[in-house]
PDB file of C-alpha atoms in Angstrom:
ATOM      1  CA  UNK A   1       1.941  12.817  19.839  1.00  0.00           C
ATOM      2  CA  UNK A   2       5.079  10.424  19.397  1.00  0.00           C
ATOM      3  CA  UNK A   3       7.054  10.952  15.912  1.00  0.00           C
ATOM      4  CA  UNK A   4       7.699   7.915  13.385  1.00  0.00           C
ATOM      5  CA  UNK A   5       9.727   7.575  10.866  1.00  0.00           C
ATOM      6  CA  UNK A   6       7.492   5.292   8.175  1.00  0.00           C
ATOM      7  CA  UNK A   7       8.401   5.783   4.312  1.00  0.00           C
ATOM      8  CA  UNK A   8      11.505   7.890   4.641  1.00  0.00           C
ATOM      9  CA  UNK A   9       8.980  10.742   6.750  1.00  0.00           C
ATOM     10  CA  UNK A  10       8.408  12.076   9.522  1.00  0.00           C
ATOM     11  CA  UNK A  11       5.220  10.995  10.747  1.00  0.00           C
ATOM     12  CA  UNK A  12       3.369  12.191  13.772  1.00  0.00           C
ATOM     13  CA  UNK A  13       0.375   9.353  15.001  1.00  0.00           C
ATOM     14  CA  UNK A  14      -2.127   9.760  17.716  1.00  0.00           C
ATOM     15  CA  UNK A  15      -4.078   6.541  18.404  1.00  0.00           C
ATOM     16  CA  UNK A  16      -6.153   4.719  20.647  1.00  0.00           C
ATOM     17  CA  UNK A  17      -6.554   1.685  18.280  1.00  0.00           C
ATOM     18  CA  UNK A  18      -4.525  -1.312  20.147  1.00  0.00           C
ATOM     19  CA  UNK A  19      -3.361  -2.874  16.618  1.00  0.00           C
ATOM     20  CA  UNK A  20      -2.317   0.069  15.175  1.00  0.00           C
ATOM     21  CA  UNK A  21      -0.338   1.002  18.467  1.00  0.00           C
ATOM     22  CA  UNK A  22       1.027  -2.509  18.783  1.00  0.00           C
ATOM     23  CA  UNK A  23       2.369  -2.253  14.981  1.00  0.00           C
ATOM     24  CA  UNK A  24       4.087   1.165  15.879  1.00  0.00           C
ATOM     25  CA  UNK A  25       6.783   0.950  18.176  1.00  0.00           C
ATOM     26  CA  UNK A  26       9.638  -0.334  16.328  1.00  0.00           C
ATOM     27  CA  UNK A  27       9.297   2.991  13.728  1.00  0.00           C
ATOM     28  CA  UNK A  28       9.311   5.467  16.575  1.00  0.00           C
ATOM     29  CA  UNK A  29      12.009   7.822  16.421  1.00  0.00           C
ATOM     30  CA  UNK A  30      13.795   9.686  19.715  1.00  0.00           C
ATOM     31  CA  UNK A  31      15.019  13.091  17.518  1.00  0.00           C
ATOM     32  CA  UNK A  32      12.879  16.085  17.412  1.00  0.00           C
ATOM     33  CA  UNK A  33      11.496  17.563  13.967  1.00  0.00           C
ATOM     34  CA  UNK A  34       8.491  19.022  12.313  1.00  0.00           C
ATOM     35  CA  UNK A  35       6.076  16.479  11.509  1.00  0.00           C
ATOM     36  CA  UNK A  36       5.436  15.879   7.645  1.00  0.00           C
ATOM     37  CA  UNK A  37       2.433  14.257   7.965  1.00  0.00           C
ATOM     38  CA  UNK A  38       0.148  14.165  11.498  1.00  0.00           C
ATOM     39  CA  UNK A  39      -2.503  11.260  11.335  1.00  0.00           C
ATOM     40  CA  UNK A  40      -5.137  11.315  13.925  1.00  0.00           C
ATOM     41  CA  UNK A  41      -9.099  10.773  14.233  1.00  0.00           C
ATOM     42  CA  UNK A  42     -10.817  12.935  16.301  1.00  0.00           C
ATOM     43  CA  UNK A  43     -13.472  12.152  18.945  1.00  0.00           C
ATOM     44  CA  UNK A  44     -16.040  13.290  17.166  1.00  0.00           C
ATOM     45  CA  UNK A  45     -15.154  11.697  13.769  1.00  0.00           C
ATOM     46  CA  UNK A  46     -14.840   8.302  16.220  1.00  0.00           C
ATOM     47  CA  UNK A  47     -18.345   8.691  16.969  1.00  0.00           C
ATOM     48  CA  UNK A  48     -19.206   9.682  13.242  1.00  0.00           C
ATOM     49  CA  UNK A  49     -17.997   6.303  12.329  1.00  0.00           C
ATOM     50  CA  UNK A  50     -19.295   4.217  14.766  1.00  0.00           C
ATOM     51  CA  UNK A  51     -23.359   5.383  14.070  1.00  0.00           C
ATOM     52  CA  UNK A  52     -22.373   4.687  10.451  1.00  0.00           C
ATOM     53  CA  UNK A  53     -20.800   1.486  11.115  1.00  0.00           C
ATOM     54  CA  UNK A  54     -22.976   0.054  14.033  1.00  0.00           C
ATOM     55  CA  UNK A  55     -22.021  -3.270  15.093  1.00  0.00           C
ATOM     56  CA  UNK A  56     -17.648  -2.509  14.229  1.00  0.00           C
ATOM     57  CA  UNK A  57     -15.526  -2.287  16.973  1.00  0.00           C
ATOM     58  CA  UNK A  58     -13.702   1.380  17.543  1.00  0.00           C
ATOM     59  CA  UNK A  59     -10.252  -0.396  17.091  1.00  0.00           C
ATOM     60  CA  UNK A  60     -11.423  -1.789  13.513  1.00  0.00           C
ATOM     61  CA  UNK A  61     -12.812   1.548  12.503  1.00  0.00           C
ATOM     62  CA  UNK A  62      -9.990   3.671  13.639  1.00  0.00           C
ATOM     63  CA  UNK A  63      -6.829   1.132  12.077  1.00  0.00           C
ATOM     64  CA  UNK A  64      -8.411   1.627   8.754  1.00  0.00           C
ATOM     65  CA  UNK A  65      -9.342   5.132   9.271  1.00  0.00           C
ATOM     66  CA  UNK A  66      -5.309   5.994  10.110  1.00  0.00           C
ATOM     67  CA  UNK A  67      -4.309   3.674   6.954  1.00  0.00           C
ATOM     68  CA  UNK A  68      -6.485   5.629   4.906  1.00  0.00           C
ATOM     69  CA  UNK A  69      -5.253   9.405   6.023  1.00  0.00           C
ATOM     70  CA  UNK A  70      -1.791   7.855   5.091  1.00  0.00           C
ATOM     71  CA  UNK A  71      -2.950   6.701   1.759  1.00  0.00           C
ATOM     72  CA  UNK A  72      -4.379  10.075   1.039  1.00  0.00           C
ATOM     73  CA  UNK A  73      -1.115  11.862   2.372  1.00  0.00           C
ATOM     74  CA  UNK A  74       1.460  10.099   0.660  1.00  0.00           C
ATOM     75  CA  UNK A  75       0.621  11.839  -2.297  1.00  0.00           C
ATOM     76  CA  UNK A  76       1.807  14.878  -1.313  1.00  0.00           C
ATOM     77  CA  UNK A  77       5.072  12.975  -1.350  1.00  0.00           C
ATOM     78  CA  UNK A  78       5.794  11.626  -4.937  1.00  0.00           C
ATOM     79  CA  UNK A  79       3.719   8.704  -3.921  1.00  0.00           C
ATOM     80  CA  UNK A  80       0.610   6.942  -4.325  1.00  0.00           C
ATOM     81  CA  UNK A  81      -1.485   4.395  -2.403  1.00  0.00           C
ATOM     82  CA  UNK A  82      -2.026   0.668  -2.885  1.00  0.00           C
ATOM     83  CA  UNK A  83      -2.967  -2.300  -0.985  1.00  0.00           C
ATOM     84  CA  UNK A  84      -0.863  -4.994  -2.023  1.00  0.00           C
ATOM     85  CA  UNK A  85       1.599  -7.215  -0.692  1.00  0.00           C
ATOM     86  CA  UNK A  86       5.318  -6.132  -1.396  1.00  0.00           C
ATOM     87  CA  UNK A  87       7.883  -9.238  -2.125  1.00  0.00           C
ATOM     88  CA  UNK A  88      11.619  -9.180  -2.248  1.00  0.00           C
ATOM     89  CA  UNK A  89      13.831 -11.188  -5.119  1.00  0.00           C
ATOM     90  CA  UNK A  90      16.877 -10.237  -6.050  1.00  0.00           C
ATOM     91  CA  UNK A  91      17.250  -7.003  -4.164  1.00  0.00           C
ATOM     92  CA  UNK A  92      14.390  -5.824  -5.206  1.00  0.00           C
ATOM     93  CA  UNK A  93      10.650  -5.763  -5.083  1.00  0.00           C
ATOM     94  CA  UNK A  94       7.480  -6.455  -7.114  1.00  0.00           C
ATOM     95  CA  UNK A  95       3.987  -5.454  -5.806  1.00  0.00           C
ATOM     96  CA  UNK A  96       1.025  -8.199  -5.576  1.00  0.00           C
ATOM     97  CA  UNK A  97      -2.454  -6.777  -5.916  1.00  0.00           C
ATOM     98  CA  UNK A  98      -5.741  -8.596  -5.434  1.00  0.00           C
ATOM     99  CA  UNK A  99      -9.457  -7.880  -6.319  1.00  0.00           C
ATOM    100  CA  UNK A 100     -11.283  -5.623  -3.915  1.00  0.00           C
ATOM    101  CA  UNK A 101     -13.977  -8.636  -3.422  1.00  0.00           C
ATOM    102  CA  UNK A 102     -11.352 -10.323  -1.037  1.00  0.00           C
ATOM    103  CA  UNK A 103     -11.699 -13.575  -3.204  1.00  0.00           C
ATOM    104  CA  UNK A 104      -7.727 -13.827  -2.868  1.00  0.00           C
ATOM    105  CA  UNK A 105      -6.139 -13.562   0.621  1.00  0.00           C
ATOM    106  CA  UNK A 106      -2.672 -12.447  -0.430  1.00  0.00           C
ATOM    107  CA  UNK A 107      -1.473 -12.285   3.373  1.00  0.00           C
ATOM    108  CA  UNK A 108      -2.078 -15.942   3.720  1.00  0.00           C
ATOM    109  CA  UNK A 109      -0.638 -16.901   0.933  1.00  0.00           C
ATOM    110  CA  UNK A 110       2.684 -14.823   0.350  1.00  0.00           C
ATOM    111  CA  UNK A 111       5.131 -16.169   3.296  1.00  0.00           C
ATOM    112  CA  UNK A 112       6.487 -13.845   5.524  1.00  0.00           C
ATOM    113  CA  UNK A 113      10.247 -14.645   5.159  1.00  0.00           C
ATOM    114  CA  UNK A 114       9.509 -13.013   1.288  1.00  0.00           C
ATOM    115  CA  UNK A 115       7.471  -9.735   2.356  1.00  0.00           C
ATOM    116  CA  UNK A 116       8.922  -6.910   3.321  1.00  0.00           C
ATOM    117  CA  UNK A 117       5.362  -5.570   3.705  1.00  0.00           C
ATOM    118  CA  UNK A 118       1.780  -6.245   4.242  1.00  0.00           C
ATOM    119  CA  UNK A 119      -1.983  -4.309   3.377  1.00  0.00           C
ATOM    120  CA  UNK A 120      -0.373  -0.350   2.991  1.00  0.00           C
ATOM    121  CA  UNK A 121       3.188  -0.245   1.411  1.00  0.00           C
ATOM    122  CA  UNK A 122       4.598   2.776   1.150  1.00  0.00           C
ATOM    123  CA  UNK A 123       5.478   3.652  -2.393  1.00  0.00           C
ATOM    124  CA  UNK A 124       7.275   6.620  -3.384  1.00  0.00           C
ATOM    125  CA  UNK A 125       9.444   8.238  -6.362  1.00  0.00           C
ATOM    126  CA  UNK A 126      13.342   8.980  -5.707  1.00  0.00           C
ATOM    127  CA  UNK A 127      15.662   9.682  -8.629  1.00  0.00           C
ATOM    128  CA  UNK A 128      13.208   9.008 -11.230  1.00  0.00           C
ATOM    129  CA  UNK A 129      12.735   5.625  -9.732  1.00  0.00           C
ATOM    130  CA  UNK A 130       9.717   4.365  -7.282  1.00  0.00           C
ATOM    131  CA  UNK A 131      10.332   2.691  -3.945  1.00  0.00           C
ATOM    132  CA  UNK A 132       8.536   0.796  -1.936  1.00  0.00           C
ATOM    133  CA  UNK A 133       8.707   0.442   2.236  1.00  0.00           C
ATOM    134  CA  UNK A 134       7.190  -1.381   4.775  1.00  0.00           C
ATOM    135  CA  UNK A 135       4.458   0.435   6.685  1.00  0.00           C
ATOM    136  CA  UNK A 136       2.548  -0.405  10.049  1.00  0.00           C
ATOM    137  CA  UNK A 137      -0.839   0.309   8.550  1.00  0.00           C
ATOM    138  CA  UNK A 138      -3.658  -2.029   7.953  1.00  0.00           C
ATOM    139  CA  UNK A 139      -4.165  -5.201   9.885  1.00  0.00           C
ATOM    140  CA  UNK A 140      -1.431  -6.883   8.804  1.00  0.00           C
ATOM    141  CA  UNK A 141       0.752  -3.999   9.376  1.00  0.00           C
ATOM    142  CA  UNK A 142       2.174  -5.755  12.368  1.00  0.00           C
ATOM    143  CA  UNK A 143       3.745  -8.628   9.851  1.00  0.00           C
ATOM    144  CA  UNK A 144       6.040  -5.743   8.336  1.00  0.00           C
ATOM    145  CA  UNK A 145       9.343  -5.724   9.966  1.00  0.00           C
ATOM    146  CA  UNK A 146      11.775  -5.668   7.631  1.00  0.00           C
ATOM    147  CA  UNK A 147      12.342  -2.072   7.713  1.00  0.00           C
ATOM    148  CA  UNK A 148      13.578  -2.620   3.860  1.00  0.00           C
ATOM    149  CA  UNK A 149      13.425   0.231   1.467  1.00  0.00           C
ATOM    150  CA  UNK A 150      13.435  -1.715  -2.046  1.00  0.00           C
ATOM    151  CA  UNK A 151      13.287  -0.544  -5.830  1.00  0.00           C
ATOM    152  CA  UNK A 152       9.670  -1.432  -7.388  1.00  0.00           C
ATOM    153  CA  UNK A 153      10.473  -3.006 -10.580  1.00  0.00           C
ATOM    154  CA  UNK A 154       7.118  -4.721 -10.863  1.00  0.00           C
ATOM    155  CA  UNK A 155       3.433  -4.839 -10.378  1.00  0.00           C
ATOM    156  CA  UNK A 156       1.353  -8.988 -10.237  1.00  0.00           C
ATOM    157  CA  UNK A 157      -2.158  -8.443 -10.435  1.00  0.00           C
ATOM    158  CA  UNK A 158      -4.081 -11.621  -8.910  1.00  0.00           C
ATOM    159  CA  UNK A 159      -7.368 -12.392 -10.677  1.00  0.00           C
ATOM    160  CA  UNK A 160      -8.987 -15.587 -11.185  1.00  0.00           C
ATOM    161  CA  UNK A 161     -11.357 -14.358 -13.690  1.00  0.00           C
ATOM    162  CA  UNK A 162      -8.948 -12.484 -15.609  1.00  0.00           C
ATOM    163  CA  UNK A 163      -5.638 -14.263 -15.901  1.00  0.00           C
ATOM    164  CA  UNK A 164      -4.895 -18.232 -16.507  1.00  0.00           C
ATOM    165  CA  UNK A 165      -1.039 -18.520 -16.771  1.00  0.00           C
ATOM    166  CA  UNK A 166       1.576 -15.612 -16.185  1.00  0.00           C
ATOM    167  CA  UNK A 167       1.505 -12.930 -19.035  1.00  0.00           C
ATOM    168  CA  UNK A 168       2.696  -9.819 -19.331  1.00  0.00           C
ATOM    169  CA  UNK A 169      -0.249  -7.151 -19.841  1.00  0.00           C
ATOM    170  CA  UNK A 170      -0.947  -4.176 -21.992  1.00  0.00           C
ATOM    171  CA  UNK A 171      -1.920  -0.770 -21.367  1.00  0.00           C
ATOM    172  CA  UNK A 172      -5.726  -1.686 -21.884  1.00  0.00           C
ATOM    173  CA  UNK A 173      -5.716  -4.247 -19.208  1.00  0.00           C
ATOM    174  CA  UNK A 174      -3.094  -2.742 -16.500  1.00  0.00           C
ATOM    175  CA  UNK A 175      -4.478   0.722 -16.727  1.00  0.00           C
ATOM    176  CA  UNK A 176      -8.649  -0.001 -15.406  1.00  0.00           C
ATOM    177  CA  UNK A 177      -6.463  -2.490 -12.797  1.00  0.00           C
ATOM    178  CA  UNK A 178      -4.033  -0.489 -12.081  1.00  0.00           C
ATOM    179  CA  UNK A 179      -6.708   2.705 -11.187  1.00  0.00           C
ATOM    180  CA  UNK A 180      -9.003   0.525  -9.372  1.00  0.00           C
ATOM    181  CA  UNK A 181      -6.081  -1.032  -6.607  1.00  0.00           C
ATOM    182  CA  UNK A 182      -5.178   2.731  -6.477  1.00  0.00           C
ATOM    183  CA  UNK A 183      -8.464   5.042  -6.676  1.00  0.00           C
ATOM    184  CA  UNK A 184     -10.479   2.938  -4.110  1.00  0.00           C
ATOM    185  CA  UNK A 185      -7.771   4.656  -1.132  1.00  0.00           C
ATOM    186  CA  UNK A 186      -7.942   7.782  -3.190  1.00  0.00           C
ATOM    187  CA  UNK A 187     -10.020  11.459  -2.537  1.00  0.00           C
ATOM    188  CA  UNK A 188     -12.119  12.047  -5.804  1.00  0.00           C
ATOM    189  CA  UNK A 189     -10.280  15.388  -6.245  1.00  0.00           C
ATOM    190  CA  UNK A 190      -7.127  13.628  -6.566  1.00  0.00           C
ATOM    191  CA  UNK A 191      -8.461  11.571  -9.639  1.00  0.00           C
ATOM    192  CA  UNK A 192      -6.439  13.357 -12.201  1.00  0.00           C
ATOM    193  CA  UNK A 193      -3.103  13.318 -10.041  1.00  0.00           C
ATOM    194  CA  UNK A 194      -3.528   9.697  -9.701  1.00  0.00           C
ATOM    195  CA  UNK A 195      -3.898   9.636 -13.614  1.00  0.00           C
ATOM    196  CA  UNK A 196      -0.337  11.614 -13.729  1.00  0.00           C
ATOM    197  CA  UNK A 197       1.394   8.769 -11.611  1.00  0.00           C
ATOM    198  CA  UNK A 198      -0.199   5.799 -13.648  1.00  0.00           C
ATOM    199  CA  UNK A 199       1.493   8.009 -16.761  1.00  0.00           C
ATOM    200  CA  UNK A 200       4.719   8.328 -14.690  1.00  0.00           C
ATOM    201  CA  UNK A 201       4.460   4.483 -13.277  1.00  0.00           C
ATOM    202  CA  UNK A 202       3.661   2.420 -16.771  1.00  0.00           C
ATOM    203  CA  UNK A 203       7.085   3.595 -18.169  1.00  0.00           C
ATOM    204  CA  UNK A 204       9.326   2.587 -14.992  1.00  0.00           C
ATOM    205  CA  UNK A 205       7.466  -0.834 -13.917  1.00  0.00           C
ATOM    206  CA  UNK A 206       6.197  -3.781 -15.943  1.00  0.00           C
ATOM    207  CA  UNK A 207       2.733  -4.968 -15.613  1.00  0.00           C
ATOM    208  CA  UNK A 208       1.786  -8.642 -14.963  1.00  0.00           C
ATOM    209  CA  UNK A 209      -1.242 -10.509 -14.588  1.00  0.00           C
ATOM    210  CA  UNK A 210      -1.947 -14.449 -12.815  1.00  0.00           C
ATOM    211  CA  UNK A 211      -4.776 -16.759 -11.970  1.00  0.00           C
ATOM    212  CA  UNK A 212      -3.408 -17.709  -8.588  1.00  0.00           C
ATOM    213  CA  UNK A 213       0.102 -18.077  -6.507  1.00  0.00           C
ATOM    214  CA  UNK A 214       0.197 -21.577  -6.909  1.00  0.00           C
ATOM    215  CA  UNK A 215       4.029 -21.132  -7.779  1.00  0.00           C
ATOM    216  CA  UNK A 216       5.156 -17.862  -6.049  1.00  0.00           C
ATOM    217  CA  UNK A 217       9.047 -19.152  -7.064  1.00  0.00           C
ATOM    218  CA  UNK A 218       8.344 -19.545 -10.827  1.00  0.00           C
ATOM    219  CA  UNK A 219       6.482 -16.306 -11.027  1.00  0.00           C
ATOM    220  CA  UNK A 220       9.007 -14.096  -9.035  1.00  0.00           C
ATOM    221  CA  UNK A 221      11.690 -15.609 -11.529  1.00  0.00           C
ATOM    222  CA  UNK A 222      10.030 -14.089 -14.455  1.00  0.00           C
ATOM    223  CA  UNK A 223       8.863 -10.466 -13.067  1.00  0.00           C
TER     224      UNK A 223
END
């Protein structure tokens, strides 16, 4: 298996998924070390999926598959899991998070030349601070190339039926949102870690909620 170097880890990837392998060449490292992490499906989990899934192609089932192991793994690693967009302003970065329901394409409407990372960023706590990378996971994963590691001082959830204008929101509303972006990519035995980062997370980054990204400019000025 070739070693990568994705969220300041060692990561060791076997795939046969052409996205996935087309997203991973520019995080592949040349130095030998122990792996922290080793993502792989196995043949007979492949053919698991596919009688579960009939009708989804091996490459779709196995990119998400691979995104998810990371999502579970990162834990182990002062992190936690989230799809969301990641968006850099002023040197550093604030998360965008969408409903599940896929009513809000954030990929098609963040521009590239402000994310430093699509569908899987990798989040994780340094110095009693959390950071977020770029990954290669998800479909989008391909779109991350800025090979920025950026301080998360922010989290935008995106909700039409929730949020009009811009606000700043309270532990009642952030915390159901905030465990529903994050549980859906979580194990159920790792329910009450996850519950131990949200503590750890809602004193280090503010909460926000919008309607839409209408004006990406005017909201990124006031996160």
């Amino acid at each position: 298996m070739a070693l990568y170097r994705i969220s300041d880890l060692n990561i060791e990837i076997k795939t046969d998924s052409p996205t996935l392998a087309a997203n991973l060449p520019r995080y592949e490292v040349t130095y030998k070390a122990d792996p922290n992490v080793t993502l792989e499906m196995s043949d007979d989990r492949k053919i698991e999926y596919m009688e579960e899934n009939e009708g989804v192609t091996i490459d779709v089932l196995e990119t998400m598959y691979i995104a998810t192991l990371y999502s579970w793994a990162i834990f182990d690693f002062n992190g936690f899991p989230m799809k969301a967009v990641g968006v850099e302003h002023d040197g550093v970065c604030t998360l965008f998070a969408a409903p599940y329901d896929e009513s809000i394409d954030l990929a098609e409407v963040i521009p590239e030349d402000l994310a430093i990372v699509y569908d899987f960023p990798g989040i994780r706590m340094e110095n009693d601070d959390y950071f977020v990378f770029d990954t290669p996971f998800g479909f989008n994963g391909g779109r991350s190339k800025t090979g920025k590691k950026l301080k998360l001082t922010s989290i935008v959830f995106v909700d039409r039926d929730r949020f009009d204008s811009l606000r700043k929101i309270e532990a009642k509303d952030f915390v159901p949102m905030f465990m529903r972006a994050v549980s859906l990519n979580v194990r159920q035995e790792r329910t009450k870690h996850t519950l131990f980062i949200l503590e750890r997370v809602m004193h280090r980054v503010d909460f926000y909620g919008v309607r839409d990204l209408n004006d990406l400019d005017f909201i990124l000025e006031r996160v």
